[in-house]
Short mmCIF file of C-alpha atoms in Angstrom, two decimals:
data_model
loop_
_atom_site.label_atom_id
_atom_site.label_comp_id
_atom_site.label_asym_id
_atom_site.label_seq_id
_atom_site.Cartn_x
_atom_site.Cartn_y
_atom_site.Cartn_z
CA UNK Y 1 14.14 4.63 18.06
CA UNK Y 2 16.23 1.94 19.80
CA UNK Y 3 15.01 -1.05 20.26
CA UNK Y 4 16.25 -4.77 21.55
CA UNK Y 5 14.71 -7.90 20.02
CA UNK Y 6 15.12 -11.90 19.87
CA UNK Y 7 13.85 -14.25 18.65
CA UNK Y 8 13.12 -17.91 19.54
CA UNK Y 9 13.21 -19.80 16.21
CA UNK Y 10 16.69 -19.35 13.99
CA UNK Y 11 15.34 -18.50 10.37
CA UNK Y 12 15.01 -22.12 8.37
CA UNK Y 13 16.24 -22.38 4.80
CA UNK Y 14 15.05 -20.90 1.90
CA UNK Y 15 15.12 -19.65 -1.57
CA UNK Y 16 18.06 -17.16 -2.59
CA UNK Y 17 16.73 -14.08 -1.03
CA UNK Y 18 16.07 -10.53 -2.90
CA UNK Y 19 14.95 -12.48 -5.81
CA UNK Y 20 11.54 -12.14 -6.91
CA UNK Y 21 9.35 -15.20 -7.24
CA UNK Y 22 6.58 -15.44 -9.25
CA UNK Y 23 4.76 -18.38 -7.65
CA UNK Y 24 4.58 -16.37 -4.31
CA UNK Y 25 3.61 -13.28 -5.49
CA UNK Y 26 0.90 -14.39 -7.93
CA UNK Y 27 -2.45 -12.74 -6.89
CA UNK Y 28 -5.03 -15.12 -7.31
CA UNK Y 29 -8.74 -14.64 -7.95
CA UNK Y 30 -11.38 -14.96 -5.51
CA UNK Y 31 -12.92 -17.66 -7.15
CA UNK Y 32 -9.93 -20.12 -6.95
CA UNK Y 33 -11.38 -22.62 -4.39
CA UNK Y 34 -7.24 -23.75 -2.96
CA UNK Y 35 -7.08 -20.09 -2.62
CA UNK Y 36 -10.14 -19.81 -0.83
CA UNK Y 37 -9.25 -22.88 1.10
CA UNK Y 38 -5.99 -21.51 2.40
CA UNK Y 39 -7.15 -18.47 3.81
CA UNK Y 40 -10.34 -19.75 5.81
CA UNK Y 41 -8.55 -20.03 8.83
CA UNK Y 42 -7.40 -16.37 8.33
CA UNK Y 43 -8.66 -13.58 10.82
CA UNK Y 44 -12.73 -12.69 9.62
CA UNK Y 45 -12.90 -9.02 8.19
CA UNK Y 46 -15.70 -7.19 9.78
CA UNK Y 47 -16.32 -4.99 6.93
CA UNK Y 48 -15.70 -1.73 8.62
CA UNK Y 49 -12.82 0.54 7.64
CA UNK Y 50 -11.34 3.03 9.78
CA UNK Y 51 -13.68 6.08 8.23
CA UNK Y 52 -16.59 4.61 10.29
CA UNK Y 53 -17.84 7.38 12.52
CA UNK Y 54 -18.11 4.04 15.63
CA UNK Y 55 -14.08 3.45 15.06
CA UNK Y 56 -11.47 5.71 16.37
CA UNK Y 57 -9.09 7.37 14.69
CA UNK Y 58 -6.42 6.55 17.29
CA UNK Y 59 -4.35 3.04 16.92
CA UNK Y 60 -3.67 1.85 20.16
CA UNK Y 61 -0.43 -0.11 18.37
CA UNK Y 62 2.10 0.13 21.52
CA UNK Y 63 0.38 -1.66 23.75
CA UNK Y 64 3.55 -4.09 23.96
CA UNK Y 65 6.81 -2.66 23.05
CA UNK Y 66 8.49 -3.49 19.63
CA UNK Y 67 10.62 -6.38 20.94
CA UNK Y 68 7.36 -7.90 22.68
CA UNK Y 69 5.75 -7.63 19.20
CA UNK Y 70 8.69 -9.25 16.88
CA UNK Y 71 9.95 -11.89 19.38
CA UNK Y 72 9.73 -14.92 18.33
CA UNK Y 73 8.13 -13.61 15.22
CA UNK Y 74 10.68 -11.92 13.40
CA UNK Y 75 14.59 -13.13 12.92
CA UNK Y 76 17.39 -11.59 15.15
CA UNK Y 77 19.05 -9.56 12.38
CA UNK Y 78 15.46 -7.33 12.03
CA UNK Y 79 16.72 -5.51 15.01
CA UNK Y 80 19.33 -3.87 12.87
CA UNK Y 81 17.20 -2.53 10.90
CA UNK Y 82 17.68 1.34 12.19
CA UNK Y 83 13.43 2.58 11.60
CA UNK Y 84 11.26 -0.37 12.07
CA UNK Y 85 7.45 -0.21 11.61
CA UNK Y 86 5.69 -1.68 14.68
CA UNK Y 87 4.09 -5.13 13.31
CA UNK Y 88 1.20 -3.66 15.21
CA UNK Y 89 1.12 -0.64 13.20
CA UNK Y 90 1.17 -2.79 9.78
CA UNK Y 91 -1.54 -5.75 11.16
CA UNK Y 92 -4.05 -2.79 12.18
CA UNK Y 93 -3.83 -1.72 8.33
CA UNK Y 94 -3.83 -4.99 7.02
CA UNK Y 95 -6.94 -5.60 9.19
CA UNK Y 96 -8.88 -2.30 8.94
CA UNK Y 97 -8.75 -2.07 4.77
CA UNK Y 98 -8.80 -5.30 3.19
CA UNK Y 99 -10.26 -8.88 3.44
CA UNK Y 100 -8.38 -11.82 3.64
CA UNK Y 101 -6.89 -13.15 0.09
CA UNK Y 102 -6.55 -9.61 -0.79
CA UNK Y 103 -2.93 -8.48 -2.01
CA UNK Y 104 -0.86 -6.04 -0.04
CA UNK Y 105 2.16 -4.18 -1.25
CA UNK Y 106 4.56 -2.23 0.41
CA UNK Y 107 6.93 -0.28 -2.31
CA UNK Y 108 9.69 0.13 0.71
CA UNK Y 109 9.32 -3.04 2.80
CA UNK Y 110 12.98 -2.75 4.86
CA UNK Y 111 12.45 -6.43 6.72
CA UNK Y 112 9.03 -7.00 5.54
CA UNK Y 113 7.03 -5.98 8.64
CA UNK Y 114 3.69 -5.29 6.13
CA UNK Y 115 4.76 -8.73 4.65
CA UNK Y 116 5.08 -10.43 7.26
CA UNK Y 117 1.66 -9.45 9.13
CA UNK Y 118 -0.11 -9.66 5.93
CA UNK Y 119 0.50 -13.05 5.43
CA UNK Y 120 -0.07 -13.57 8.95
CA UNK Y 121 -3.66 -12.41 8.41
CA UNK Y 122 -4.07 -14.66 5.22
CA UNK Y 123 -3.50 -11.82 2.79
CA UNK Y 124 -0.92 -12.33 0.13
CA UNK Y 125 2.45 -9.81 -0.13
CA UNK Y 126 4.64 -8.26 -2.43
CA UNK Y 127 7.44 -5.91 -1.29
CA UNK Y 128 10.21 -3.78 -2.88
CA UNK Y 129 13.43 -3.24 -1.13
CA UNK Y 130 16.82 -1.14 -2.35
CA UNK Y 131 18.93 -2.55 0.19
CA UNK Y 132 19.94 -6.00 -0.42
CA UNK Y 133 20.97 -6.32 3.18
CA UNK Y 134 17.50 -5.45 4.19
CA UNK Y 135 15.45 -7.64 1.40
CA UNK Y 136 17.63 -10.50 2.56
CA UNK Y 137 16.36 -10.13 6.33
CA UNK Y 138 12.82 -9.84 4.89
CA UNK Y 139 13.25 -12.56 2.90
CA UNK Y 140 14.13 -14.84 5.95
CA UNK Y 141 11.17 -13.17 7.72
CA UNK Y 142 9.26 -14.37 5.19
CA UNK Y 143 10.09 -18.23 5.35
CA UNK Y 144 10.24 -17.85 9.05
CA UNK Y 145 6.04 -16.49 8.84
CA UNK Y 146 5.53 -19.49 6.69
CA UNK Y 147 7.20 -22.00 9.25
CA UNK Y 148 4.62 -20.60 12.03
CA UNK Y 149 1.64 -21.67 10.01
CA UNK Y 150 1.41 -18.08 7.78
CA UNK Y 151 -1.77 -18.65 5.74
CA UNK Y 152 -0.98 -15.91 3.17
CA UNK Y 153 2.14 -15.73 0.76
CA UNK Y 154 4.38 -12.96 0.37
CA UNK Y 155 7.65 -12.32 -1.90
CA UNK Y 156 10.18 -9.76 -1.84
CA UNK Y 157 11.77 -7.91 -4.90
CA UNK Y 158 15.34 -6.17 -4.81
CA UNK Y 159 15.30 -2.52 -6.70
CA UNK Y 160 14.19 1.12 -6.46
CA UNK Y 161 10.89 1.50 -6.08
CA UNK Y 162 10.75 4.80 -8.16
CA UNK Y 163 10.76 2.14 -10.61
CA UNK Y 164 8.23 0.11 -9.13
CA UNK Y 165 6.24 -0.54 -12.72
CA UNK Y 166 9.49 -1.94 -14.14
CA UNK Y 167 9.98 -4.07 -10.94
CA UNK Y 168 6.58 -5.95 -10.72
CA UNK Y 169 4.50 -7.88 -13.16
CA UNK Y 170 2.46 -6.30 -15.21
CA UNK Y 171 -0.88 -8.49 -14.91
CA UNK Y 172 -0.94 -7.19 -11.29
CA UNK Y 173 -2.40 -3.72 -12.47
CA UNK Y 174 -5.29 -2.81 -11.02
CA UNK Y 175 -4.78 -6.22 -8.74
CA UNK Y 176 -3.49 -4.37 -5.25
CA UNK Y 177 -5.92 -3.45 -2.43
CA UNK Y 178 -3.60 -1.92 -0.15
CA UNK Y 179 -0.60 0.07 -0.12
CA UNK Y 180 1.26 0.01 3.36
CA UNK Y 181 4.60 1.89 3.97
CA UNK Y 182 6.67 4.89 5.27
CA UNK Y 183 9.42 7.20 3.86
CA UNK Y 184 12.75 7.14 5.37
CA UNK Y 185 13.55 9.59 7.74
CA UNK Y 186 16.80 11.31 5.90
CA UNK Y 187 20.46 9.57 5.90
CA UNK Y 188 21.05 8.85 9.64
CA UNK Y 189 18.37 7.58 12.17
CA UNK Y 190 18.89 7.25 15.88
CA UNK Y 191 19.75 3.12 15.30
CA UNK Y 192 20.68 0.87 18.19
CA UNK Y 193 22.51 2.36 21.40
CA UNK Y 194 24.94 0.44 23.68
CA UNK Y 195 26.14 2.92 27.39
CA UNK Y 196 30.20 2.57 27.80
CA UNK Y 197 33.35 3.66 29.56
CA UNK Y 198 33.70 6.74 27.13
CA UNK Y 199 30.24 7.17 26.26
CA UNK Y 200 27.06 6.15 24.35
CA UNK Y 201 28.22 4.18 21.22
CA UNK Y 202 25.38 3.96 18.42
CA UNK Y 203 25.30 1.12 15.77
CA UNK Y 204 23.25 0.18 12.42
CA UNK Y 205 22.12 3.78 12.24
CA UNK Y 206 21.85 4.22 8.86
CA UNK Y 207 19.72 2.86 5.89
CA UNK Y 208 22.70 1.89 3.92
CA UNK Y 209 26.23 3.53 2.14
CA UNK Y 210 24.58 3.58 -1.38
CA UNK Y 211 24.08 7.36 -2.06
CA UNK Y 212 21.00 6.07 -4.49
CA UNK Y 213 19.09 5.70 -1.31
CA UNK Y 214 16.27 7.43 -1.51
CA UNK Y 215 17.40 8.64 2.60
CA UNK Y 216 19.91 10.19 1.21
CA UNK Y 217 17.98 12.81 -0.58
CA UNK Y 218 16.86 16.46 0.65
CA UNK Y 219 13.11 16.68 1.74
CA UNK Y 220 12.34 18.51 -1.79
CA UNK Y 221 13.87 15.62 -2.99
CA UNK Y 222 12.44 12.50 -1.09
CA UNK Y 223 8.85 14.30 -1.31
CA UNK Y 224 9.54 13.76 -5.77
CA UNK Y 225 10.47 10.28 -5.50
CA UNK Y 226 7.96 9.34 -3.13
CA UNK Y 227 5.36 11.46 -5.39
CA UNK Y 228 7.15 8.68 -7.85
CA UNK Y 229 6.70 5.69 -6.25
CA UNK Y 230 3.27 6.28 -4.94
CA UNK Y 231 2.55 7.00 -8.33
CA UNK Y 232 3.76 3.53 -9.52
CA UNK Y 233 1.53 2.13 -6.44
CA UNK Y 234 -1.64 4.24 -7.95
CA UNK Y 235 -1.16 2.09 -10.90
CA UNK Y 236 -1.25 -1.22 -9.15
CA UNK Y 237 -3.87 -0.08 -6.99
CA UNK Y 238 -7.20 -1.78 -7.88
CA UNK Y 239 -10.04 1.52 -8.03
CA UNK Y 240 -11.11 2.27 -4.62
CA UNK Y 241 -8.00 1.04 -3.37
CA UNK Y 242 -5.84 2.79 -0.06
CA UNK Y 243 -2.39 3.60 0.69
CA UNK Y 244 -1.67 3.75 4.49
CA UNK Y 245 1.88 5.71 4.64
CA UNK Y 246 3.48 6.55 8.42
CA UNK Y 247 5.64 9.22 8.91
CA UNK Y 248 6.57 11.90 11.56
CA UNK Y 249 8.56 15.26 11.47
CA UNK Y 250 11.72 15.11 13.37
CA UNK Y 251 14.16 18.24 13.57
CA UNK Y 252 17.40 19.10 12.03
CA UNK Y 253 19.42 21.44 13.56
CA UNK Y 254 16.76 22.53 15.64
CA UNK Y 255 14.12 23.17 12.97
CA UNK Y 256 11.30 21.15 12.51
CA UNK Y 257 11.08 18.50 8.86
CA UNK Y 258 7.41 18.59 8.18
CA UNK Y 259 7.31 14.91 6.84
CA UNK Y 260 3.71 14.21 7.21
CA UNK Y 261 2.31 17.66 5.23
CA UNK Y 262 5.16 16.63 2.32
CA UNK Y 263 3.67 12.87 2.05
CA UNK Y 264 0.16 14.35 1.44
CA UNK Y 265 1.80 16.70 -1.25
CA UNK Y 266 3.53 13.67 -3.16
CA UNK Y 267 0.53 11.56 -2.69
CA UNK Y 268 -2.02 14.42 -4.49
CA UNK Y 269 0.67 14.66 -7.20
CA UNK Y 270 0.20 11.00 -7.81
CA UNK Y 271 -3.54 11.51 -7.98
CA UNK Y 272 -4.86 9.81 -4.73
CA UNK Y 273 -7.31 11.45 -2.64
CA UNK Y 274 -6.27 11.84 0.99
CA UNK Y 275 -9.07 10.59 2.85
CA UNK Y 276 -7.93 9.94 6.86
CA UNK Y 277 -5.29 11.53 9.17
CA UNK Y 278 -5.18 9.00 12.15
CA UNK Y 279 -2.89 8.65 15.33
CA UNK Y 280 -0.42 5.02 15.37
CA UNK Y 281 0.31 5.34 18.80
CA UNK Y 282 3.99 4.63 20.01
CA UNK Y 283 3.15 5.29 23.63
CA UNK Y 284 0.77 2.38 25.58
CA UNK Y 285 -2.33 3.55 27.53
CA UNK Y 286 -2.60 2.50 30.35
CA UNK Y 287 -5.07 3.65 32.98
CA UNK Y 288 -6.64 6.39 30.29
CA UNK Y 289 -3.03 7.55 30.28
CA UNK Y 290 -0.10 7.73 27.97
CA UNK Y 291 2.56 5.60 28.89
CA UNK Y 292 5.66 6.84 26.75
CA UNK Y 293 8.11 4.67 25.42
CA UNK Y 294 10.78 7.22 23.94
CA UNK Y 295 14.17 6.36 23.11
CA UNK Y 296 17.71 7.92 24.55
CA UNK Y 297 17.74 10.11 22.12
CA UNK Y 298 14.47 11.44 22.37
CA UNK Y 299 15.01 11.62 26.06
CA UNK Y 300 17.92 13.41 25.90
CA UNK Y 301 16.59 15.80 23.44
CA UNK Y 302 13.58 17.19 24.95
CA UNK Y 303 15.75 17.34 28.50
CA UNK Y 304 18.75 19.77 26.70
CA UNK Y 305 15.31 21.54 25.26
CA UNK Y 306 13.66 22.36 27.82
CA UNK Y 307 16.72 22.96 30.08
CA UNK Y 308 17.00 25.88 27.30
CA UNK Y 309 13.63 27.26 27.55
CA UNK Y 310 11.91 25.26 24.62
CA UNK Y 311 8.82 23.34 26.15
CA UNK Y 312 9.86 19.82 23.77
CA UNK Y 313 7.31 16.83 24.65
CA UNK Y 314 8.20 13.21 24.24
CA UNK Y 315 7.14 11.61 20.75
CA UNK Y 316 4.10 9.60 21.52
CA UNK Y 317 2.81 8.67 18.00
CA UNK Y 318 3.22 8.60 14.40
CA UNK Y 319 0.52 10.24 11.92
CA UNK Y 320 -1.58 7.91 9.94
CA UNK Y 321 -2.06 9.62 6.03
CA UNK Y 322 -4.67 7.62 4.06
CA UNK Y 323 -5.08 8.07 0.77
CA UNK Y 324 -7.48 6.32 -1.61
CA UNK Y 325 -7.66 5.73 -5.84
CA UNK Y 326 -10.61 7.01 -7.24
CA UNK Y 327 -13.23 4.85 -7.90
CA UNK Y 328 -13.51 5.90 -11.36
CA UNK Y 329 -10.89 7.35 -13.11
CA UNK Y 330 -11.15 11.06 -14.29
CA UNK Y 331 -10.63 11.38 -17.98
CA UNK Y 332 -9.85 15.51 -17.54
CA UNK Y 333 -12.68 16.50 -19.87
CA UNK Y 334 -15.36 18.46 -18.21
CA UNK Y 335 -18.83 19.01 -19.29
CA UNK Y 336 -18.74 16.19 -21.85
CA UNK Y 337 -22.37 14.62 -22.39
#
């Protein structure tokens, strides 16, 4: 989706981005009374989680547009990044499944969006990133939270999260209440769009040129490594712990990718329960009606379709697949006494 963003605050110095630091990422127990003292200011949890018959399954997380929601919030270069999250999207999470102080990962951060909004609400955040381009920007994202008065910390790690157990420390096992992310969408994304003399010219469209990607994969073949990393996150998940992963099919060549139904494959492989399907909406409401907020692309798409005969509709949302760690762990032995 194309998007336009700035921001009003230049990104201030910092440590050498990509590089992990311990300090930051440290989870810290409940008891610690500075830790406790940091995050009182942080937004109150209300204790309810987004299984509660009284909350509704649909986000409404477009009620501004993504530039409204990063500007002055996020630095300029995020808008390169060619399939942002909606900060919305990642707060809602953040708010809906854990309580402030908790510790948030996201295995595929891109600029940090999760990180970012998580320390915004007082939780802390650790994020993997291949790219370095991209785990720079979320680096800077980072210090720029903290200059804003971000209660929470947050550090970002550079390397391939189907490695994530060799990329994070071991004592935080077990330490993670939340798991927020989404799977690329294949090599090329729609990326930025600028209208010329000869045309529509389209810019940072792509994840990166390194063929390691994960993006770069088939869908047989992103559905195994995100089986891997989510089992990597099951790990690190503390028991009753949920992963909150975003996704939506798109077509190729006319056919429809189902991402969604391959995330809840990888994430039963890795042994979490799927426990939710909600609605992120990218589309505001407005009135009790859907205000769409599609991109060229999509527009031009779903004119050419149904100029054909094919009744296309506008993309107004992404699916929500929740997934949670058992509570207890199964040991595979049945009718033991």
């Amino acid at each position: 989706m194309a998007e336009h963003t700035s921001t009003s605050a230049a990104a201030p110095d910092h440590p050498r981005p990509g590089r992990h630091r311990a300090g930051d990422a440290r989870h810290r127990a409940s008891g610690d009374a500075a830790h406790e003292s940091r995050h009182q200011y942080a937004e109150p949890y209300d204790g309810r989680h987004r299984a509660d018959p009284q909350v509704l399954s649909v986000w409404a997380t477009a009620q501004a547009t993504g530039p409204v929601q990063r500007r002055g919030r996020y630095v300029a270069g995020s808008v390169k990044h060619p399939a942002r999250m909606l900060p919305a999207i990642a707060a809602h999470a953040v708010s809906a499944y854990t309580r402030p102080g908790d510790l948030v990962l996201d295995p595929m951060c891109g600029i940090g969006t999760t990180l970012v909004e998580a320390a915004h609400l007082g939780r802390d955040a650790i994020g993997i990133e291949y790219e370095p381009r991209w785990s720079d920007i979320a680096d800077a994202n980072i210090a720029h939270a903290h200059t804003q008065g971000a209660p929470g910390n947050a550090a970002v790690i550079r390397g391939d999260a189907t490695r994530l157990l060799s990329l994070v420390p071991s004592a935080l096992a077990g330490q993670v209440a939340l798991v927020v992310t989404s799977p690329p969408y294949g090599p090329t994304v729609h990326g930025l769009v600028r209208p010329g003399d000869g045309g529509v010219a389209k810019s940072d469209n792509t994840y990166g040129t390194d063929k390691g990607n994960l993006a770069y994969r088939d869908l047989t073949g992103l559905a195994d490594g995100f089986a891997e990393i989510l089992r990597g996150c099951a790990v690190l998940l503390r028991p009753g712990g949920h992963v909150v992963v975003t996704a939506r099919p798109w077509r190729r060549n006319g056919q429809l990718v189902d991402l969604p139904s391959a995330v809840i494959g990888a994430g039963l492989r890795a042994g979490l329960i799927p426990t939710e399907r909600c609605v992120a909406l990218l589309s505001a409401v407005r009135d009790g009606r859907l205000v769409a907020r599609p991109s060229f692309f999509q527009i031009t798409a779903v004119r050419k379709a149904r100029a054909a005969g094919t009744p296309l509709h506008l993309i107004a949302h992404e699916d929500v697949l929740i997934f949670t760690k058992p509570a207890v762990e199964s040991t595979g032995e049945e009718g033991s006494e």
